Amino acid sequence: MFDDGPSPQIAADRIEREVSRAFLDVVERGQDLAAMMGAKRFAIVFAAYREGRLALQPFLDTSYPGLSALSHALSAPGVSAELQQAVTRAQPTIFSADRELPAHHGQATVPALVNEEASIVLPVHSPCGRRGLVALSGPEMTVEEDRSMRAHLRAFALFRAACQLRAPEPRARHGLSKRDIECLRLTADGLTSEQIAERLGLSVHTANQYVAAAAEKLDAVNRMHAVAKALRAGIIS
């Protein structure tokens, strides 16, 4: 009798475990990079242009599988002029309310990305042409030039590893309806169910149903997990 091999479900579970391990490996490398700089958190974001405008899409950070305050600050609607310049600048940019930081970086003095924390934003790109930022932040972060240069080199390797994991699903395969995606996008913008319902002309119950359906289709444990998965897959931006 021939062995047909593992069932499709077993094979799918094995692939899911391998993918999860790969993501966690990149997260661990990001945490090591943050520790090197005395930072509290790290974040990897991808840069994309939508209708001629720059958008920063969060991918992985310290709070995986969720999104940290740093990722939210980097990907907030309406990319700041400082972040737009940071993407194309060769040197790191420091964001802090402290005007006494060293001048060897392209420095933005106010406002800080995360309250009461200094952040260093490292522009990165991959051989396949993707661009993005690796950001580190923390109240006790070190920003000396020599250490920052070494961190920048490690950030390029970290971004290349992240690029290998980023494979957006075609929109036709995720099963989300147009209304599911609208509700997820508004949730990502920080709107409550009541605000989403008002914006889209729905009842609060219906808005909740759309968000719950989106979470189920994305195999997410809650609405914020669904938002994080949709952002990483490129379904919303």
C-alpha atoms as a PDB file:
ATOM      1  CA  MET A   1       0.000   0.000   0.000  1.00  0.00           C
ATOM      2  CA  PHE A   2       1.333   3.404  -0.981  1.00  0.00           C
ATOM      3  CA  ASP A   3       1.683   6.137   1.617  1.00  0.00           C
ATOM      4  CA  ASP A   4      -0.114   9.250   0.417  1.00  0.00           C
ATOM      5  CA  GLY A   5       1.881  11.357   2.857  1.00  0.00           C
ATOM      6  CA  PRO A   6       0.462  13.769   5.458  1.00  0.00           C
ATOM      7  CA  SER A   7      -3.040  15.122   5.060  1.00  0.00           C
ATOM      8  CA  PRO A   8      -3.448  18.669   3.656  1.00  0.00           C
ATOM      9  CA  GLN A   9      -4.430  19.916   7.125  1.00  0.00           C
ATOM     10  CA  ILE A  10      -1.333  18.414   8.758  1.00  0.00           C
ATOM     11  CA  ALA A  11       0.850  19.879   6.007  1.00  0.00           C
ATOM     12  CA  ALA A  12      -0.810  23.284   6.426  1.00  0.00           C
ATOM     13  CA  ASP A  13      -0.283  23.167  10.188  1.00  0.00           C
ATOM     14  CA  ARG A  14       3.385  22.331   9.704  1.00  0.00           C
ATOM     15  CA  ILE A  15       3.845  25.236   7.280  1.00  0.00           C
ATOM     16  CA  GLU A  16       2.086  27.576   9.734  1.00  0.00           C
ATOM     17  CA  ARG A  17       4.442  26.511  12.526  1.00  0.00           C
ATOM     18  CA  GLU A  18       7.486  27.034  10.293  1.00  0.00           C
ATOM     19  CA  VAL A  19       6.268  30.487   9.253  1.00  0.00           C
ATOM     20  CA  SER A  20       5.608  31.415  12.884  1.00  0.00           C
ATOM     21  CA  ARG A  21       9.119  30.345  13.850  1.00  0.00           C
ATOM     22  CA  ALA A  22      10.551  32.421  11.002  1.00  0.00           C
ATOM     23  CA  PHE A  23       8.634  35.498  12.162  1.00  0.00           C
ATOM     24  CA  LEU A  24       9.711  34.970  15.764  1.00  0.00           C
ATOM     25  CA  ASP A  25      13.338  34.633  14.637  1.00  0.00           C
ATOM     26  CA  VAL A  26      13.172  38.059  12.964  1.00  0.00           C
ATOM     27  CA  VAL A  27      11.481  39.508  16.057  1.00  0.00           C
ATOM     28  CA  GLU A  28      14.290  38.115  18.228  1.00  0.00           C
ATOM     29  CA  ARG A  29      16.881  39.700  15.929  1.00  0.00           C
ATOM     30  CA  GLY A  30      15.037  42.999  16.156  1.00  0.00           C
ATOM     31  CA  GLN A  31      14.990  42.805  19.935  1.00  0.00           C
ATOM     32  CA  ASP A  32      18.739  42.093  19.956  1.00  0.00           C
ATOM     33  CA  LEU A  33      19.286  45.176  17.799  1.00  0.00           C
ATOM     34  CA  ALA A  34      17.182  47.285  20.170  1.00  0.00           C
ATOM     35  CA  ALA A  35      19.145  45.971  23.165  1.00  0.00           C
ATOM     36  CA  MET A  36      22.402  46.922  21.452  1.00  0.00           C
ATOM     37  CA  MET A  37      21.218  50.546  21.378  1.00  0.00           C
ATOM     38  CA  GLY A  38      19.668  50.474  24.849  1.00  0.00           C
ATOM     39  CA  ALA A  39      16.238  50.850  23.207  1.00  0.00           C
ATOM     40  CA  LYS A  40      12.924  49.649  24.607  1.00  0.00           C
ATOM     41  CA  ARG A  41      11.350  48.655  21.284  1.00  0.00           C
ATOM     42  CA  PHE A  42      11.986  48.167  17.572  1.00  0.00           C
ATOM     43  CA  ALA A  43       9.753  48.353  14.509  1.00  0.00           C
ATOM     44  CA  ILE A  44      10.102  47.422  10.834  1.00  0.00           C
ATOM     45  CA  VAL A  45       7.944  49.296   8.337  1.00  0.00           C
ATOM     46  CA  PHE A  46       7.752  49.111   4.553  1.00  0.00           C
ATOM     47  CA  ALA A  47       7.526  52.203   2.368  1.00  0.00           C
ATOM     48  CA  ALA A  48       5.011  52.200  -0.483  1.00  0.00           C
ATOM     49  CA  TYR A  49       3.587  54.835  -2.761  1.00  0.00           C
ATOM     50  CA  ARG A  50      -0.191  54.917  -3.148  1.00  0.00           C
ATOM     51  CA  GLU A  51      -1.602  57.367  -5.693  1.00  0.00           C
ATOM     52  CA  GLY A  52       1.699  59.220  -5.659  1.00  0.00           C
ATOM     53  CA  ARG A  53       1.801  59.579  -1.867  1.00  0.00           C
ATOM     54  CA  LEU A  54       4.149  57.847   0.545  1.00  0.00           C
ATOM     55  CA  ALA A  55       2.620  55.373   2.979  1.00  0.00           C
ATOM     56  CA  LEU A  56       4.462  53.476   5.707  1.00  0.00           C
ATOM     57  CA  GLN A  57       3.107  49.982   6.350  1.00  0.00           C
ATOM     58  CA  PRO A  58       3.944  48.318   9.699  1.00  0.00           C
ATOM     59  CA  PHE A  59       5.275  44.790   9.480  1.00  0.00           C
ATOM     60  CA  LEU A  60       6.989  43.484  12.630  1.00  0.00           C
ATOM     61  CA  ASP A  61       7.844  44.966  15.985  1.00  0.00           C
ATOM     62  CA  THR A  62       8.418  44.246  19.652  1.00  0.00           C
ATOM     63  CA  SER A  63       4.695  43.614  20.266  1.00  0.00           C
ATOM     64  CA  TYR A  64       4.317  40.876  17.593  1.00  0.00           C
ATOM     65  CA  PRO A  65       1.735  39.572  16.789  1.00  0.00           C
ATOM     66  CA  GLY A  66       0.252  42.954  17.697  1.00  0.00           C
ATOM     67  CA  LEU A  67       1.583  46.414  16.882  1.00  0.00           C
ATOM     68  CA  SER A  68       3.515  48.645  19.264  1.00  0.00           C
ATOM     69  CA  ALA A  69       3.180  52.371  19.902  1.00  0.00           C
ATOM     70  CA  LEU A  70       6.252  52.885  17.703  1.00  0.00           C
ATOM     71  CA  SER A  71       4.647  51.143  14.700  1.00  0.00           C
ATOM     72  CA  HIS A  72       1.469  53.164  15.183  1.00  0.00           C
ATOM     73  CA  ALA A  73       3.478  56.394  15.296  1.00  0.00           C
ATOM     74  CA  LEU A  74       5.407  55.515  12.145  1.00  0.00           C
ATOM     75  CA  SER A  75       2.306  54.496  10.157  1.00  0.00           C
ATOM     76  CA  ALA A  76      -0.141  57.149  11.344  1.00  0.00           C
ATOM     77  CA  PRO A  77      -2.251  58.642   8.516  1.00  0.00           C
ATOM     78  CA  GLY A  78      -0.429  61.448   6.755  1.00  0.00           C
ATOM     79  CA  VAL A  79       3.288  60.700   6.827  1.00  0.00           C
ATOM     80  CA  SER A  80       5.173  63.634   8.370  1.00  0.00           C
ATOM     81  CA  ALA A  81       7.725  65.567   6.344  1.00  0.00           C
ATOM     82  CA  GLU A  82      10.474  64.303   8.667  1.00  0.00           C
ATOM     83  CA  LEU A  83       9.532  60.661   8.035  1.00  0.00           C
ATOM     84  CA  GLN A  84       9.256  61.242   4.279  1.00  0.00           C
ATOM     85  CA  GLN A  85      12.794  62.602   4.326  1.00  0.00           C
ATOM     86  CA  ALA A  86      13.960  59.755   6.582  1.00  0.00           C
ATOM     87  CA  VAL A  87      12.946  57.155   3.971  1.00  0.00           C
ATOM     88  CA  THR A  88      15.150  58.711   1.275  1.00  0.00           C
ATOM     89  CA  ARG A  89      17.983  59.981   3.480  1.00  0.00           C
ATOM     90  CA  ALA A  90      21.173  57.907   3.597  1.00  0.00           C
ATOM     91  CA  GLN A  91      21.851  58.673   7.264  1.00  0.00           C
ATOM     92  CA  PRO A  92      19.698  57.870  10.316  1.00  0.00           C
ATOM     93  CA  THR A  93      17.286  60.437  11.689  1.00  0.00           C
ATOM     94  CA  ILE A  94      16.751  61.019  15.397  1.00  0.00           C
ATOM     95  CA  PHE A  95      13.338  62.070  16.671  1.00  0.00           C
ATOM     96  CA  SER A  96      13.363  63.594  20.135  1.00  0.00           C
ATOM     97  CA  ALA A  97      12.262  66.620  22.105  1.00  0.00           C
ATOM     98  CA  ASP A  98      15.844  66.809  23.424  1.00  0.00           C
ATOM     99  CA  ARG A  99      17.689  69.452  21.405  1.00  0.00           C
ATOM    100  CA  GLU A 100      21.034  68.436  22.905  1.00  0.00           C
ATOM    101  CA  LEU A 101      21.326  65.218  20.890  1.00  0.00           C
ATOM    102  CA  PRO A 102      24.451  64.837  18.707  1.00  0.00           C
ATOM    103  CA  ALA A 103      24.418  66.657  15.393  1.00  0.00           C
ATOM    104  CA  HIS A 104      26.060  63.915  13.313  1.00  0.00           C
ATOM    105  CA  HIS A 105      22.625  62.554  12.296  1.00  0.00           C
ATOM    106  CA  GLY A 106      19.904  64.159  10.244  1.00  0.00           C
ATOM    107  CA  GLN A 107      18.102  65.225  13.395  1.00  0.00           C
ATOM    108  CA  ALA A 108      14.446  66.109  13.918  1.00  0.00           C
ATOM    109  CA  THR A 109      14.071  67.759  17.306  1.00  0.00           C
ATOM    110  CA  VAL A 110      10.297  67.800  17.880  1.00  0.00           C
ATOM    111  CA  PRO A 111       7.989  66.076  18.277  1.00  0.00           C
ATOM    112  CA  ALA A 112       9.179  62.708  19.491  1.00  0.00           C
ATOM    113  CA  LEU A 113       7.588  59.702  17.800  1.00  0.00           C
ATOM    114  CA  VAL A 114       6.829  58.113  21.175  1.00  0.00           C
ATOM    115  CA  ASN A 115       6.228  60.335  24.208  1.00  0.00           C
ATOM    116  CA  GLU A 116       9.317  60.955  26.346  1.00  0.00           C
ATOM    117  CA  GLU A 117      11.414  58.580  24.236  1.00  0.00           C
ATOM    118  CA  ALA A 118      14.181  59.187  21.736  1.00  0.00           C
ATOM    119  CA  SER A 119      13.814  57.302  18.458  1.00  0.00           C
ATOM    120  CA  ILE A 120      16.396  56.547  15.808  1.00  0.00           C
ATOM    121  CA  VAL A 121      15.009  55.811  12.350  1.00  0.00           C
ATOM    122  CA  LEU A 122      17.304  53.852  10.031  1.00  0.00           C
ATOM    123  CA  PRO A 123      16.532  53.973   6.292  1.00  0.00           C
ATOM    124  CA  VAL A 124      16.921  50.538   4.674  1.00  0.00           C
ATOM    125  CA  HIS A 125      16.377  48.838   1.339  1.00  0.00           C
ATOM    126  CA  SER A 126      16.618  45.327  -0.046  1.00  0.00           C
ATOM    127  CA  PRO A 127      18.298  43.966  -3.198  1.00  0.00           C
ATOM    128  CA  CYS A 128      14.840  43.424  -4.731  1.00  0.00           C
ATOM    129  CA  GLY A 129      14.090  47.157  -4.495  1.00  0.00           C
ATOM    130  CA  ARG A 130      11.879  47.347  -1.425  1.00  0.00           C
ATOM    131  CA  ARG A 131      12.451  50.335   0.831  1.00  0.00           C
ATOM    132  CA  GLY A 132      11.538  50.908   4.439  1.00  0.00           C
ATOM    133  CA  LEU A 133      12.622  51.927   7.909  1.00  0.00           C
ATOM    134  CA  VAL A 134      13.929  50.109  10.950  1.00  0.00           C
ATOM    135  CA  ALA A 135      13.156  52.237  14.007  1.00  0.00           C
ATOM    136  CA  LEU A 136      14.336  51.919  17.596  1.00  0.00           C
ATOM    137  CA  SER A 137      13.047  53.891  20.577  1.00  0.00           C
ATOM    138  CA  GLY A 138      13.381  54.097  24.330  1.00  0.00           C
ATOM    139  CA  PRO A 139      13.891  56.565  27.165  1.00  0.00           C
ATOM    140  CA  GLU A 140      17.483  55.380  27.741  1.00  0.00           C
ATOM    141  CA  MET A 141      18.501  54.768  24.136  1.00  0.00           C
ATOM    142  CA  THR A 142      22.131  55.292  23.109  1.00  0.00           C
ATOM    143  CA  VAL A 143      22.735  57.371  19.967  1.00  0.00           C
ATOM    144  CA  GLU A 144      26.532  57.616  19.741  1.00  0.00           C
ATOM    145  CA  GLU A 145      27.735  57.752  16.153  1.00  0.00           C
ATOM    146  CA  ASP A 146      29.879  54.604  16.173  1.00  0.00           C
ATOM    147  CA  ARG A 147      27.166  52.442  17.725  1.00  0.00           C
ATOM    148  CA  SER A 148      24.527  53.935  15.430  1.00  0.00           C
ATOM    149  CA  MET A 149      26.615  53.064  12.365  1.00  0.00           C
ATOM    150  CA  ARG A 150      26.909  49.438  13.503  1.00  0.00           C
ATOM    151  CA  ALA A 151      23.181  49.339  14.222  1.00  0.00           C
ATOM    152  CA  HIS A 152      22.479  50.638  10.712  1.00  0.00           C
ATOM    153  CA  LEU A 153      24.448  47.785   9.150  1.00  0.00           C
ATOM    154  CA  ARG A 154      22.514  45.267  11.239  1.00  0.00           C
ATOM    155  CA  ALA A 155      19.247  46.980  10.295  1.00  0.00           C
ATOM    156  CA  PHE A 156      19.902  46.245   6.602  1.00  0.00           C
ATOM    157  CA  ALA A 157      20.300  42.533   7.377  1.00  0.00           C
ATOM    158  CA  LEU A 158      17.165  42.615   9.529  1.00  0.00           C
ATOM    159  CA  PHE A 159      15.178  44.261   6.728  1.00  0.00           C
ATOM    160  CA  ARG A 160      16.339  41.686   4.192  1.00  0.00           C
ATOM    161  CA  ALA A 161      15.115  38.933   6.518  1.00  0.00           C
ATOM    162  CA  ALA A 162      11.768  40.715   6.864  1.00  0.00           C
ATOM    163  CA  CYS A 163      11.477  41.018   3.075  1.00  0.00           C
ATOM    164  CA  GLN A 164      11.781  37.249   2.760  1.00  0.00           C
ATOM    165  CA  LEU A 165       8.730  36.872   5.012  1.00  0.00           C
ATOM    166  CA  ARG A 166       6.583  39.512   3.351  1.00  0.00           C
ATOM    167  CA  ALA A 167       4.482  37.874   0.673  1.00  0.00           C
ATOM    168  CA  PRO A 168       1.142  39.700   0.445  1.00  0.00           C
ATOM    169  CA  GLU A 169      -1.872  37.590  -0.408  1.00  0.00           C
ATOM    170  CA  PRO A 170      -3.660  38.454  -3.620  1.00  0.00           C
ATOM    171  CA  ARG A 171      -6.775  40.394  -2.689  1.00  0.00           C
ATOM    172  CA  ALA A 172      -9.002  37.783  -4.327  1.00  0.00           C
ATOM    173  CA  ARG A 173      -7.776  35.045  -1.978  1.00  0.00           C
ATOM    174  CA  HIS A 174      -8.293  36.526   1.461  1.00  0.00           C
ATOM    175  CA  GLY A 175     -12.102  36.291   1.278  1.00  0.00           C
ATOM    176  CA  LEU A 176     -12.731  39.774   2.682  1.00  0.00           C
ATOM    177  CA  SER A 177     -15.607  41.785   1.297  1.00  0.00           C
ATOM    178  CA  LYS A 178     -15.298  45.457   0.399  1.00  0.00           C
ATOM    179  CA  ARG A 179     -17.208  46.346   3.584  1.00  0.00           C
ATOM    180  CA  ASP A 180     -14.970  44.064   5.704  1.00  0.00           C
ATOM    181  CA  ILE A 181     -11.934  45.939   4.409  1.00  0.00           C
ATOM    182  CA  GLU A 182     -13.525  49.347   4.989  1.00  0.00           C
ATOM    183  CA  CYS A 183     -14.291  48.451   8.603  1.00  0.00           C
ATOM    184  CA  LEU A 184     -10.765  47.111   9.139  1.00  0.00           C
ATOM    185  CA  ARG A 185      -9.236  50.253   7.646  1.00  0.00           C
ATOM    186  CA  LEU A 186     -11.311  52.479   9.924  1.00  0.00           C
ATOM    187  CA  THR A 187     -10.410  50.304  12.912  1.00  0.00           C
ATOM    188  CA  ALA A 188      -6.744  50.763  11.990  1.00  0.00           C
ATOM    189  CA  ASP A 189      -7.354  54.529  11.993  1.00  0.00           C
ATOM    190  CA  GLY A 190      -8.484  54.253  15.622  1.00  0.00           C
ATOM    191  CA  LEU A 191     -12.248  54.532  15.169  1.00  0.00           C
ATOM    192  CA  THR A 192     -14.592  52.750  17.590  1.00  0.00           C
ATOM    193  CA  SER A 193     -17.498  50.579  16.433  1.00  0.00           C
ATOM    194  CA  GLU A 194     -19.849  53.505  17.065  1.00  0.00           C
ATOM    195  CA  GLN A 195     -17.722  55.832  14.933  1.00  0.00           C
ATOM    196  CA  ILE A 196     -17.387  53.231  12.164  1.00  0.00           C
ATOM    197  CA  ALA A 197     -21.159  52.752  12.135  1.00  0.00           C
ATOM    198  CA  GLU A 198     -21.710  56.493  11.875  1.00  0.00           C
ATOM    199  CA  ARG A 199     -19.102  56.906   9.143  1.00  0.00           C
ATOM    200  CA  LEU A 200     -20.523  54.078   6.980  1.00  0.00           C
ATOM    201  CA  GLY A 201     -24.213  54.553   7.772  1.00  0.00           C
ATOM    202  CA  LEU A 202     -24.527  51.221   9.574  1.00  0.00           C
ATOM    203  CA  SER A 203     -25.890  50.080  12.894  1.00  0.00           C
ATOM    204  CA  VAL A 204     -23.290  49.438  15.593  1.00  0.00           C
ATOM    205  CA  HIS A 205     -24.294  45.758  15.581  1.00  0.00           C
ATOM    206  CA  THR A 206     -23.676  45.500  11.828  1.00  0.00           C
ATOM    207  CA  ALA A 207     -20.328  47.277  12.097  1.00  0.00           C
ATOM    208  CA  ASN A 208     -19.286  44.823  14.801  1.00  0.00           C
ATOM    209  CA  GLN A 209     -20.375  41.927  12.608  1.00  0.00           C
ATOM    210  CA  TYR A 210     -18.189  43.123   9.733  1.00  0.00           C
ATOM    211  CA  VAL A 211     -15.152  43.498  11.995  1.00  0.00           C
ATOM    212  CA  ALA A 212     -15.781  40.084  13.576  1.00  0.00           C
ATOM    213  CA  ALA A 213     -16.172  38.497  10.125  1.00  0.00           C
ATOM    214  CA  ALA A 214     -12.907  40.061   8.970  1.00  0.00           C
ATOM    215  CA  ALA A 215     -11.122  38.739  12.055  1.00  0.00           C
ATOM    216  CA  GLU A 216     -12.494  35.242  11.420  1.00  0.00           C
ATOM    217  CA  LYS A 217     -11.484  35.280   7.743  1.00  0.00           C
ATOM    218  CA  LEU A 218      -7.975  36.368   8.680  1.00  0.00           C
ATOM    219  CA  ASP A 219      -7.785  33.788  11.488  1.00  0.00           C
ATOM    220  CA  ALA A 220      -7.191  36.565  14.026  1.00  0.00           C
ATOM    221  CA  VAL A 221      -7.938  36.382  17.734  1.00  0.00           C
ATOM    222  CA  ASN A 222      -9.386  39.904  17.993  1.00  0.00           C
ATOM    223  CA  ARG A 223      -9.912  43.067  15.962  1.00  0.00           C
ATOM    224  CA  MET A 224      -6.447  44.514  16.615  1.00  0.00           C
ATOM    225  CA  HIS A 225      -4.821  41.236  15.618  1.00  0.00           C
ATOM    226  CA  ALA A 226      -6.938  41.340  12.436  1.00  0.00           C
ATOM    227  CA  VAL A 227      -5.748  44.883  11.727  1.00  0.00           C
ATOM    228  CA  ALA A 228      -2.125  43.845  12.224  1.00  0.00           C
ATOM    229  CA  LYS A 229      -2.490  40.839   9.889  1.00  0.00           C
ATOM    230  CA  ALA A 230      -4.276  42.937   7.244  1.00  0.00           C
ATOM    231  CA  LEU A 231      -1.547  45.580   7.362  1.00  0.00           C
ATOM    232  CA  ARG A 232       1.209  42.989   7.059  1.00  0.00           C
ATOM    233  CA  ALA A 233      -0.544  41.321   4.118  1.00  0.00           C
ATOM    234  CA  GLY A 234      -0.992  44.624   2.297  1.00  0.00           C
ATOM    235  CA  ILE A 235      -4.796  44.335   2.396  1.00  0.00           C
ATOM    236  CA  ILE A 236      -5.064  47.750   4.067  1.00  0.00           C
ATOM    237  CA  SER A 237      -2.525  50.544   4.386  1.00  0.00           C
END
